[in-house]
Amino acid sequence: MSPPSSDADDRELLARYAQGDALAMDQLVDRYAGTVYAFVLHTLGEPSLAEDLTQEVWLKVLRHAGSFEGRSRFSTWLFRVARNVCLDHLRKRKRRSASREEGDPFALDEVVDEAAPAPAERAAHRELAEEVRAAVAELSDDQREVFLLREQGDLTFREIADALEVPRDTVKSRMRYALGHIRRFLRQRLPQTESL
């Protein structure tokens, strides 16, 4: 895992790539590939599809690197590209078939640390992770998107607002409602979570 980058580093790498330095893009991919994949996977819930669409995200970044204007952070722009690729895929899939595919399209892979020391504790963590997945699946699309960008994409409220092109207060409101729903859901399903 590479060390955290600053936005200035990211912008410099993108500018170097736009000037023909292919290694600069390799560094950006190394920094963000896992996070982009996780975002796409959590949005669509299908690992093989997430791999394909993550590649599509990077192809779009490669093609449009010169169009990055720097009005937002690179990571904000990158997640906007990822979001748009996911939305485009969902629109195409919806047009192709009115019936919904089976499975959880908005699964969270890791909500809790699965490396719990005792088997009983690992089972409790897995149960909690499954319940959180179920709660997230019930969120509205807007709330789910904000939740995933914040929790999985690790974006700030401002970055999410920029990526979604909505006011920052709207993002905060969606996150507040999402967290409230998840808490209520967990309290109903797991009575031992009253402290949430």
CSV table of N, CA and C in Angstrom, one decimal, residues 17-18 33 52 56 60 63 65-66 72 77-78 85 95 109 115-117 152 176 181 183 189:
chain,number,residue,atom,x,y,z
A,17,TYR,N,1.2,12.8,-16.7
A,17,TYR,CA,0.7,11.8,-17.6
A,17,TYR,C,0.2,12.5,-18.9
A,18,ALA,N,-0.5,13.6,-18.8
A,18,ALA,CA,-1.0,14.3,-19.9
A,18,ALA,C,0.1,14.8,-20.8
A,33,ALA,N,-6.6,2.4,-7.1
A,33,ALA,CA,-7.2,1.3,-7.8
A,33,ALA,C,-8.1,0.5,-6.8
A,52,ASP,N,-14.5,-5.3,-14.3
A,52,ASP,CA,-14.7,-4.8,-15.6
A,52,ASP,C,-14.9,-3.3,-15.6
A,56,GLU,N,-13.0,0.2,-16.9
A,56,GLU,CA,-13.6,1.2,-17.7
A,56,GLU,C,-13.4,2.6,-17.1
A,60,LYS,N,-11.5,5.7,-18.9
A,60,LYS,CA,-12.0,7.1,-19.1
A,60,LYS,C,-11.0,8.1,-18.5
A,63,ARG,N,-8.3,8.6,-21.0
A,63,ARG,CA,-8.8,9.3,-22.2
A,63,ARG,C,-9.0,10.8,-21.9
A,65,ALA,N,-7.7,12.6,-19.2
A,65,ALA,CA,-6.8,13.2,-18.2
A,65,ALA,C,-6.5,14.7,-18.6
A,66,GLY,N,-6.4,15.0,-19.8
A,66,GLY,CA,-6.2,16.4,-20.2
A,66,GLY,C,-7.3,17.3,-20.0
A,72,SER,N,-11.6,20.8,-8.7
A,72,SER,CA,-11.8,20.0,-7.5
A,72,SER,C,-10.6,19.1,-7.3
A,77,TRP,N,-12.8,14.2,-8.6
A,77,TRP,CA,-13.0,14.0,-10.1
A,77,TRP,C,-13.1,12.5,-10.4
A,78,LEU,N,-12.1,11.7,-9.8
A,78,LEU,CA,-12.0,10.3,-10.1
A,78,LEU,C,-13.3,9.6,-9.6
A,85,VAL,N,-19.7,6.0,-14.5
A,85,VAL,CA,-19.6,4.7,-15.1
A,85,VAL,C,-20.6,3.7,-14.5
A,95,ARG,N,-32.4,-0.8,-19.3
A,95,ARG,CA,-32.9,-0.8,-20.6
A,95,ARG,C,-33.0,-2.2,-21.2
A,109,ASP,N,-18.6,-5.1,1.4
A,109,ASP,CA,-17.8,-6.2,1.7
A,109,ASP,C,-17.2,-6.2,3.1
A,115,ALA,N,-11.1,-10.0,11.4
A,115,ALA,CA,-10.0,-10.6,12.1
A,115,ALA,C,-10.1,-10.7,13.6
A,116,ALA,N,-11.4,-10.9,14.0
A,116,ALA,CA,-11.6,-11.1,15.5
A,116,ALA,C,-10.9,-12.3,16.0
A,117,PRO,N,-10.4,-12.2,17.3
A,117,PRO,CA,-9.6,-13.3,17.8
A,117,PRO,C,-10.4,-14.6,18.0
A,152,GLN,N,-16.8,4.2,2.1
A,152,GLN,CA,-15.9,3.4,1.3
A,152,GLN,C,-14.9,4.2,0.5
A,176,ARG,N,-26.9,11.9,7.4
A,176,ARG,CA,-27.6,11.8,8.7
A,176,ARG,C,-28.8,10.8,8.6
A,181,HIS,N,-31.2,5.6,9.7
A,181,HIS,CA,-31.9,4.3,9.2
A,181,HIS,C,-31.1,3.1,9.6
A,183,ARG,N,-28.9,2.7,12.1
A,183,ARG,CA,-29.1,2.5,13.5
A,183,ARG,C,-30.4,1.9,13.9
A,189,ARG,N,-33.1,-5.4,14.5
A,189,ARG,CA,-32.6,-6.7,14.2
A,189,ARG,C,-31.7,-7.3,15.2
